């Protein structure tokens, strides 16, 4: 589970990447799989991102789709957009949890701190249960 995977943009044939590929590929960060679990009939692959300060910096990404599929239906990301921090100092960054599917982007929350991974994971589980 700790192996590195190819950058999200390498999966552009998936509808979610065709629409949101530039935002979901926080180059120069690299993803590392930290956990894979089942939530109902879906598989969730959790990535921790290497440090980076790109336009759309990510900390965690959750790829949600059919078990065994290389093409997620949904992606949930915890990150920090450059434009939400333009008037802030590094000590007062804003962080977000966003949901992407092939058709839309939804911000779940914006906070002044990044919750622990376990908290974000639980929020992802609850979000998927509600869908």
PDB file of C-alpha atoms in Angstrom:
ATOM      1  CA  UNK A   1       0.000   0.000   0.000  1.00  0.00           C
ATOM      2  CA  UNK A   2       2.914   2.371   0.377  1.00  0.00           C
ATOM      3  CA  UNK A   3       3.901   2.246  -3.277  1.00  0.00           C
ATOM      4  CA  UNK A   4       3.953   5.363  -5.427  1.00  0.00           C
ATOM      5  CA  UNK A   5       1.339   5.620  -8.151  1.00  0.00           C
ATOM      6  CA  UNK A   6       1.459   7.561 -11.385  1.00  0.00           C
ATOM      7  CA  UNK A   7       0.344  11.171 -11.336  1.00  0.00           C
ATOM      8  CA  UNK A   8      -3.439  11.651 -11.579  1.00  0.00           C
ATOM      9  CA  UNK A   9      -3.120  13.357 -14.969  1.00  0.00           C
ATOM     10  CA  UNK A  10      -1.915  10.066 -16.461  1.00  0.00           C
ATOM     11  CA  UNK A  11      -5.506   8.853 -16.079  1.00  0.00           C
ATOM     12  CA  UNK A  12      -7.065  11.526 -18.318  1.00  0.00           C
ATOM     13  CA  UNK A  13      -9.502   9.139 -20.071  1.00  0.00           C
ATOM     14  CA  UNK A  14     -11.617   9.137 -16.880  1.00  0.00           C
ATOM     15  CA  UNK A  15     -14.426  11.715 -17.097  1.00  0.00           C
ATOM     16  CA  UNK A  16     -13.483  13.292 -13.751  1.00  0.00           C
ATOM     17  CA  UNK A  17      -9.957  13.982 -15.058  1.00  0.00           C
ATOM     18  CA  UNK A  18     -11.089  15.237 -18.444  1.00  0.00           C
ATOM     19  CA  UNK A  19     -12.992  18.035 -16.712  1.00  0.00           C
ATOM     20  CA  UNK A  20     -10.795  18.665 -13.659  1.00  0.00           C
ATOM     21  CA  UNK A  21      -7.391  17.252 -14.627  1.00  0.00           C
ATOM     22  CA  UNK A  22      -5.438  20.464 -14.193  1.00  0.00           C
ATOM     23  CA  UNK A  23      -6.864  21.079 -10.726  1.00  0.00           C
ATOM     24  CA  UNK A  24      -6.573  17.448  -9.635  1.00  0.00           C
ATOM     25  CA  UNK A  25      -2.934  17.132 -10.710  1.00  0.00           C
ATOM     26  CA  UNK A  26      -1.077  19.322  -8.217  1.00  0.00           C
ATOM     27  CA  UNK A  27       2.267  19.188 -10.008  1.00  0.00           C
ATOM     28  CA  UNK A  28       5.044  19.012  -8.779  1.00  0.00           C
ATOM     29  CA  UNK A  29       3.580  16.999  -5.902  1.00  0.00           C
ATOM     30  CA  UNK A  30       3.647  13.212  -6.048  1.00  0.00           C
ATOM     31  CA  UNK A  31       0.955  10.890  -4.670  1.00  0.00           C
ATOM     32  CA  UNK A  32       1.684   7.992  -2.331  1.00  0.00           C
ATOM     33  CA  UNK A  33      -0.996   5.414  -1.536  1.00  0.00           C
ATOM     34  CA  UNK A  34      -1.512   5.237   2.218  1.00  0.00           C
ATOM     35  CA  UNK A  35      -4.727   3.221   2.436  1.00  0.00           C
ATOM     36  CA  UNK A  36      -7.275   1.355   0.333  1.00  0.00           C
ATOM     37  CA  UNK A  37     -10.663   0.475   1.811  1.00  0.00           C
ATOM     38  CA  UNK A  38     -14.193  -0.448   0.777  1.00  0.00           C
ATOM     39  CA  UNK A  39     -17.128   1.842   1.496  1.00  0.00           C
ATOM     40  CA  UNK A  40     -20.327   0.094   0.485  1.00  0.00           C
ATOM     41  CA  UNK A  41     -19.910  -1.046  -3.108  1.00  0.00           C
ATOM     42  CA  UNK A  42     -17.074   1.423  -3.743  1.00  0.00           C
ATOM     43  CA  UNK A  43     -13.331   1.221  -3.364  1.00  0.00           C
ATOM     44  CA  UNK A  44     -11.549   4.230  -1.875  1.00  0.00           C
ATOM     45  CA  UNK A  45      -7.856   4.720  -2.611  1.00  0.00           C
ATOM     46  CA  UNK A  46      -6.297   7.277  -0.279  1.00  0.00           C
ATOM     47  CA  UNK A  47      -3.230   9.252  -1.291  1.00  0.00           C
ATOM     48  CA  UNK A  48      -0.944  11.443   0.800  1.00  0.00           C
ATOM     49  CA  UNK A  49       0.751  14.057  -1.334  1.00  0.00           C
ATOM     50  CA  UNK A  50       4.371  15.106  -1.034  1.00  0.00           C
ATOM     51  CA  UNK A  51       4.940  18.699   0.125  1.00  0.00           C
ATOM     52  CA  UNK A  52       4.462  21.369  -2.480  1.00  0.00           C
ATOM     53  CA  UNK A  53       3.095  24.817  -3.052  1.00  0.00           C
ATOM     54  CA  UNK A  54       1.477  24.674  -6.468  1.00  0.00           C
ATOM     55  CA  UNK A  55      -1.627  26.535  -7.611  1.00  0.00           C
ATOM     56  CA  UNK A  56      -3.812  23.740  -6.196  1.00  0.00           C
ATOM     57  CA  UNK A  57      -1.755  22.206  -3.400  1.00  0.00           C
ATOM     58  CA  UNK A  58      -3.179  18.920  -2.133  1.00  0.00           C
ATOM     59  CA  UNK A  59      -2.538  17.155   1.154  1.00  0.00           C
ATOM     60  CA  UNK A  60      -4.807  14.124   0.728  1.00  0.00           C
ATOM     61  CA  UNK A  61      -6.804  12.764  -2.190  1.00  0.00           C
ATOM     62  CA  UNK A  62      -9.432  10.017  -2.114  1.00  0.00           C
ATOM     63  CA  UNK A  63     -10.224   8.264  -5.408  1.00  0.00           C
ATOM     64  CA  UNK A  64     -13.658   6.638  -5.229  1.00  0.00           C
ATOM     65  CA  UNK A  65     -14.888   4.123  -7.776  1.00  0.00           C
ATOM     66  CA  UNK A  66     -15.738   0.520  -8.535  1.00  0.00           C
ATOM     67  CA  UNK A  67     -13.407  -2.024  -6.900  1.00  0.00           C
ATOM     68  CA  UNK A  68     -10.391  -2.732  -9.090  1.00  0.00           C
ATOM     69  CA  UNK A  69     -11.092   0.147 -11.472  1.00  0.00           C
ATOM     70  CA  UNK A  70      -8.372   2.564 -12.570  1.00  0.00           C
ATOM     71  CA  UNK A  71     -11.023   5.182 -13.315  1.00  0.00           C
ATOM     72  CA  UNK A  72     -12.529   6.879 -10.238  1.00  0.00           C
ATOM     73  CA  UNK A  73     -16.075   8.218 -10.391  1.00  0.00           C
ATOM     74  CA  UNK A  74     -15.422  10.740  -7.615  1.00  0.00           C
ATOM     75  CA  UNK A  75     -12.372  12.395  -6.161  1.00  0.00           C
ATOM     76  CA  UNK A  76     -12.353  14.061  -2.777  1.00  0.00           C
ATOM     77  CA  UNK A  77      -9.374  16.255  -2.006  1.00  0.00           C
ATOM     78  CA  UNK A  78      -8.093  18.107   1.028  1.00  0.00           C
ATOM     79  CA  UNK A  79      -5.871  20.970   0.021  1.00  0.00           C
ATOM     80  CA  UNK A  80      -5.199  24.653  -0.102  1.00  0.00           C
ATOM     81  CA  UNK A  81      -5.816  26.852  -3.134  1.00  0.00           C
ATOM     82  CA  UNK A  82      -3.421  29.695  -3.802  1.00  0.00           C
ATOM     83  CA  UNK A  83      -6.276  32.137  -4.469  1.00  0.00           C
ATOM     84  CA  UNK A  84      -7.930  31.431  -1.093  1.00  0.00           C
ATOM     85  CA  UNK A  85      -4.670  32.412   0.612  1.00  0.00           C
ATOM     86  CA  UNK A  86      -3.761  35.569  -1.305  1.00  0.00           C
ATOM     87  CA  UNK A  87      -4.564  37.819   1.660  1.00  0.00           C
ATOM     88  CA  UNK A  88      -3.261  35.495   4.337  1.00  0.00           C
ATOM     89  CA  UNK A  89       0.139  34.746   5.824  1.00  0.00           C
ATOM     90  CA  UNK A  90       1.638  31.223   5.785  1.00  0.00           C
ATOM     91  CA  UNK A  91       0.530  30.869   9.408  1.00  0.00           C
ATOM     92  CA  UNK A  92      -3.112  31.603   8.503  1.00  0.00           C
ATOM     93  CA  UNK A  93      -3.703  29.490   5.416  1.00  0.00           C
ATOM     94  CA  UNK A  94      -7.171  28.292   4.433  1.00  0.00           C
ATOM     95  CA  UNK A  95      -7.768  24.611   3.774  1.00  0.00           C
ATOM     96  CA  UNK A  96     -10.622  22.962   1.929  1.00  0.00           C
ATOM     97  CA  UNK A  97     -12.316  19.639   1.373  1.00  0.00           C
ATOM     98  CA  UNK A  98     -13.639  19.401  -2.184  1.00  0.00           C
ATOM     99  CA  UNK A  99     -15.671  16.806  -4.056  1.00  0.00           C
ATOM    100  CA  UNK A 100     -15.229  16.346  -7.814  1.00  0.00           C
ATOM    101  CA  UNK A 101     -17.212  14.234 -10.234  1.00  0.00           C
ATOM    102  CA  UNK A 102     -17.375  14.370 -14.011  1.00  0.00           C
ATOM    103  CA  UNK A 103     -19.866  17.244 -13.973  1.00  0.00           C
ATOM    104  CA  UNK A 104     -19.278  19.382 -10.907  1.00  0.00           C
ATOM    105  CA  UNK A 105     -16.980  20.570  -8.155  1.00  0.00           C
ATOM    106  CA  UNK A 106     -18.410  21.073  -4.674  1.00  0.00           C
ATOM    107  CA  UNK A 107     -16.602  22.593  -1.721  1.00  0.00           C
ATOM    108  CA  UNK A 108     -17.597  20.673   1.410  1.00  0.00           C
ATOM    109  CA  UNK A 109     -15.812  23.016   3.826  1.00  0.00           C
ATOM    110  CA  UNK A 110     -13.141  25.691   4.189  1.00  0.00           C
ATOM    111  CA  UNK A 111     -11.261  25.893   7.489  1.00  0.00           C
ATOM    112  CA  UNK A 112      -8.345  27.807   8.977  1.00  0.00           C
ATOM    113  CA  UNK A 113      -6.610  24.523   9.858  1.00  0.00           C
ATOM    114  CA  UNK A 114      -6.057  21.161   8.212  1.00  0.00           C
ATOM    115  CA  UNK A 115      -7.729  18.412  10.260  1.00  0.00           C
ATOM    116  CA  UNK A 116      -5.840  15.206  11.001  1.00  0.00           C
ATOM    117  CA  UNK A 117      -6.011  12.461   8.381  1.00  0.00           C
ATOM    118  CA  UNK A 118      -8.281  10.313  10.586  1.00  0.00           C
ATOM    119  CA  UNK A 119     -10.784  13.170  10.827  1.00  0.00           C
ATOM    120  CA  UNK A 120     -10.747  13.815   7.081  1.00  0.00           C
ATOM    121  CA  UNK A 121     -11.094  10.084   6.371  1.00  0.00           C
ATOM    122  CA  UNK A 122     -14.155   9.910   8.642  1.00  0.00           C
ATOM    123  CA  UNK A 123     -15.684  12.910   6.869  1.00  0.00           C
ATOM    124  CA  UNK A 124     -15.125  11.164   3.526  1.00  0.00           C
ATOM    125  CA  UNK A 125     -16.828   7.998   4.833  1.00  0.00           C
ATOM    126  CA  UNK A 126     -19.800  10.024   6.103  1.00  0.00           C
ATOM    127  CA  UNK A 127     -20.041  11.923   2.817  1.00  0.00           C
ATOM    128  CA  UNK A 128     -20.081   8.681   0.828  1.00  0.00           C
ATOM    129  CA  UNK A 129     -22.675   7.164   3.170  1.00  0.00           C
ATOM    130  CA  UNK A 130     -24.928  10.177   2.561  1.00  0.00           C
ATOM    131  CA  UNK A 131     -24.681   9.871  -1.231  1.00  0.00           C
TER     132      UNK A 131
END
